[in-house]
Short mmCIF file of C-alpha atoms in Angstrom, two decimals:
data_model
loop_
_atom_site.label_atom_id
_atom_site.label_comp_id
_atom_site.label_asym_id
_atom_site.label_seq_id
_atom_site.Cartn_x
_atom_site.Cartn_y
_atom_site.Cartn_z
CA UNK A 270 2.09 1.88 -9.85
CA UNK A 271 2.28 -1.68 -11.17
CA UNK A 272 -1.30 -2.19 -9.71
CA UNK A 273 -2.60 0.93 -11.44
CA UNK A 274 -1.11 -0.36 -14.78
CA UNK A 275 -2.96 -3.75 -14.24
CA UNK A 276 -6.19 -2.11 -12.95
CA UNK A 277 -6.98 0.82 -15.43
CA UNK A 278 -10.42 1.34 -13.96
CA UNK A 279 -8.83 2.20 -10.60
CA UNK A 280 -6.27 4.43 -12.28
CA UNK A 281 -9.12 6.27 -14.10
CA UNK A 282 -11.20 6.67 -10.87
CA UNK A 283 -8.11 7.98 -9.20
CA UNK A 284 -7.41 10.47 -12.09
CA UNK A 285 -10.95 11.71 -11.82
CA UNK A 286 -10.60 12.43 -8.14
CA UNK A 287 -7.29 14.26 -8.80
CA UNK A 288 -8.82 16.36 -11.56
CA UNK A 289 -11.94 17.13 -9.44
CA UNK A 290 -9.79 18.22 -6.55
CA UNK A 291 -7.04 20.08 -8.33
CA UNK A 292 -8.56 21.08 -11.66
CA UNK A 293 -5.77 22.01 -14.08
CA UNK A 294 -3.52 23.22 -11.08
CA UNK A 295 -0.77 21.34 -9.55
CA UNK A 296 -1.29 18.70 -6.86
CA UNK A 297 -0.37 20.32 -3.48
CA UNK A 298 0.26 18.90 -0.14
CA UNK A 299 -3.01 20.25 1.14
CA UNK A 300 -4.99 18.73 -1.87
CA UNK A 301 -3.76 15.16 -1.17
CA UNK A 302 -5.36 15.43 2.27
CA UNK A 303 -8.77 15.88 0.64
CA UNK A 304 -8.54 12.88 -1.71
CA UNK A 305 -9.94 9.78 0.07
CA UNK A 306 -9.61 7.49 -2.96
CA UNK A 307 -5.92 8.44 -3.27
CA UNK A 308 -5.45 7.38 0.42
CA UNK A 309 -7.37 4.13 -0.30
CA UNK A 310 -5.18 3.33 -3.22
CA UNK A 311 -2.00 3.92 -1.12
CA UNK A 312 -3.29 1.81 1.71
CA UNK A 313 -4.33 -0.94 -0.62
CA UNK A 314 -0.91 -0.92 -2.15
CA UNK A 315 0.70 -1.02 1.23
CA UNK A 316 -1.65 -3.97 2.26
CA UNK A 317 -0.88 -6.00 -0.83
CA UNK A 318 2.70 -5.11 -1.44
CA UNK A 319 4.29 -4.01 1.87
CA UNK A 320 7.98 -2.67 1.48
CA UNK A 321 9.15 -5.47 3.82
CA UNK A 322 7.63 -8.88 4.61
CA UNK A 323 8.80 -8.77 8.12
CA UNK A 324 9.26 -6.07 10.69
CA UNK A 325 12.02 -6.05 13.49
CA UNK A 326 11.49 -9.10 15.84
CA UNK A 327 9.80 -8.38 19.19
CA UNK A 328 10.49 -10.11 22.47
CA UNK A 329 7.50 -10.93 24.86
CA UNK A 330 7.88 -8.80 27.98
CA UNK A 331 5.69 -11.29 29.90
CA UNK A 332 3.84 -14.57 29.28
CA UNK A 333 0.99 -13.67 26.94
CA UNK A 334 -1.79 -15.35 25.05
CA UNK A 335 -2.02 -14.38 21.43
CA UNK A 336 -4.82 -15.93 19.43
CA UNK A 337 -4.83 -19.07 21.62
CA UNK A 338 -0.98 -19.51 21.60
CA UNK A 339 1.12 -19.08 24.69
CA UNK A 340 4.09 -16.76 24.07
CA UNK A 341 6.55 -17.30 26.89
CA UNK A 342 8.28 -14.31 28.46
CA UNK A 343 11.49 -13.52 26.62
CA UNK A 344 10.62 -15.38 23.36
CA UNK A 345 11.02 -13.74 20.06
CA UNK A 346 8.01 -13.07 17.92
CA UNK A 347 8.21 -12.27 14.12
CA UNK A 348 5.27 -10.57 12.42
CA UNK A 349 4.65 -11.72 8.82
CA UNK A 350 3.49 -8.43 7.57
CA UNK A 351 2.79 -9.57 3.94
CA UNK A 352 0.90 -12.50 5.16
CA UNK A 353 -1.27 -10.29 7.39
CA UNK A 354 -2.26 -8.24 4.38
CA UNK A 355 -3.11 -11.38 2.33
CA UNK A 356 -5.14 -13.20 5.03
CA UNK A 357 -8.45 -14.34 3.82
CA UNK A 358 -9.88 -14.38 7.28
CA UNK A 359 -9.12 -10.80 7.75
CA UNK A 360 -9.59 -9.38 4.16
CA UNK A 361 -12.32 -10.04 1.61
CA UNK A 362 -10.68 -11.09 -1.64
CA UNK A 363 -7.23 -10.45 -0.27
CA UNK A 364 -5.28 -11.06 -3.51
CA UNK A 365 -7.33 -8.59 -5.51
CA UNK A 366 -6.41 -4.88 -5.65
CA UNK A 367 -9.54 -3.17 -4.21
CA UNK A 368 -8.89 0.28 -2.87
CA UNK A 369 -12.64 0.62 -2.07
CA UNK A 370 -12.08 -1.68 0.96
CA UNK A 371 -10.66 1.42 2.65
CA UNK A 372 -13.62 3.63 1.91
CA UNK A 373 -16.97 3.65 3.80
CA UNK A 374 -18.48 0.21 4.04
CA UNK A 375 -15.25 -1.62 3.12
CA UNK A 376 -13.54 -4.32 5.30
CA UNK A 377 -10.50 -2.01 5.76
CA UNK A 378 -12.36 1.04 7.00
CA UNK A 379 -10.85 2.31 10.24
CA UNK A 380 -7.67 0.34 9.91
CA UNK A 381 -5.14 1.77 12.25
CA UNK A 382 -1.55 1.53 10.96
CA UNK A 383 -0.08 2.49 14.38
CA UNK A 384 -1.51 -0.64 16.12
CA UNK A 385 -3.33 1.18 18.98
CA UNK A 386 -6.63 -0.37 17.92
CA UNK A 387 -5.53 -3.68 16.74
CA UNK A 388 -3.21 -4.87 14.10
CA UNK A 389 -4.46 -5.75 10.57
CA UNK A 390 -1.93 -3.71 8.53
CA UNK A 391 1.50 -2.74 9.68
CA UNK A 392 3.86 -1.80 6.80
CA UNK A 393 5.68 0.57 8.97
CA UNK A 394 5.68 -1.56 12.19
CA UNK A 395 3.72 -0.91 15.29
CA UNK A 396 4.14 0.22 18.85
CA UNK A 397 7.39 1.71 20.21
CA UNK A 398 9.34 0.68 17.15
CA UNK A 399 6.99 2.12 14.58
CA UNK A 400 8.67 4.12 11.81
CA UNK A 401 9.05 7.56 13.16
CA UNK A 402 8.40 9.07 9.80
CA UNK A 403 5.14 7.31 9.03
CA UNK A 404 3.21 10.58 8.45
CA UNK A 405 5.92 11.95 6.08
CA UNK A 406 6.21 8.69 4.27
CA UNK A 407 2.36 8.55 3.67
CA UNK A 408 2.54 12.15 2.44
CA UNK A 409 5.32 11.43 0.02
CA UNK A 410 3.50 8.22 -1.24
CA UNK A 411 0.28 10.21 -1.84
CA UNK A 412 2.02 13.15 -3.40
CA UNK A 413 4.11 11.01 -5.67
CA UNK A 414 1.29 8.82 -6.91
CA UNK A 415 -1.09 11.70 -7.41
CA UNK A 416 1.42 13.62 -9.45
CA UNK A 417 2.44 10.49 -11.56
CA UNK A 418 -1.26 9.76 -12.33
CA UNK A 419 -2.09 13.37 -13.07
CA UNK A 420 0.72 13.69 -15.62
CA UNK A 421 0.64 10.26 -17.21
CA UNK A 422 -1.67 7.41 -18.14
CA UNK A 423 0.14 4.28 -17.02
CA UNK A 424 -0.33 1.43 -19.53
CA UNK A 425 0.98 -2.09 -19.94
CA UNK A 426 3.38 -2.75 -22.85
CA UNK A 427 2.12 -5.57 -25.04
CA UNK A 428 4.54 -8.33 -24.67
CA UNK A 429 5.96 -7.00 -21.37
CA UNK A 430 3.27 -7.82 -19.01
CA UNK A 431 3.43 -6.73 -15.37
CA UNK A 432 4.80 -9.67 -13.21
CA UNK A 433 4.14 -9.28 -9.46
CA UNK A 434 6.82 -11.85 -8.52
CA UNK A 435 8.92 -10.44 -5.70
CA UNK A 436 12.54 -10.63 -4.48
CA UNK A 437 13.96 -9.45 -1.27
CA UNK A 438 16.71 -6.91 -1.27
CA UNK A 439 16.91 -4.25 1.45
CA UNK A 440 13.21 -4.09 0.88
CA UNK A 441 10.90 -6.33 -1.13
CA UNK A 442 10.92 -5.35 -4.81
CA UNK A 443 9.54 -6.66 -8.04
CA UNK A 444 11.69 -9.47 -9.52
CA UNK A 445 11.04 -8.11 -12.97
CA UNK A 446 11.10 -4.23 -12.68
CA UNK A 447 7.91 -2.34 -14.05
CA UNK A 448 8.27 -1.07 -17.53
CA UNK A 449 5.12 0.75 -18.40
CA UNK A 450 4.18 2.74 -21.35
CA UNK A 451 3.54 6.30 -20.12
CA UNK A 452 1.14 8.40 -22.12
CA UNK A 453 1.14 12.16 -21.31
CA UNK A 454 -2.29 13.37 -20.30
CA UNK A 455 -1.76 16.95 -21.47
#
């Protein structure tokens, strides 16, 4: 939501998609499945701000070469999830919030969050230890964001600017919590 506050053009484009899809009706579970820009906004948020900077460590089951590095059998490997999403060799303009990268023609098209086709984005882990509730988590994120944008225009409060500095608690959270000005749309 902080990114939508800082990027009003993205928020407006998302609102337009919600209004086009749902009209004056409520956002339904079925409706969120037919909103590609909403999904792109969620994926971009997870790429830039994953809930955890690390996933559970993995042990190499056998000697393996990963990007030119030998990982000996039995060694522990940690995946830097946040760094993966901010890697300039993988992502064009990695520090910018650009949901369009997950739409046709973008550098994030076809990203597979399960890790079966390569790993570029893994906010829910990958492989046998992937979050078992990935699909319900995505549905909840899409439904929550769609409803919050449908009901309110999210604005920055002058003098209380959005600060993306992070701190680690159980998950990674904003050091200074978001305090937007919410303007009812209806």
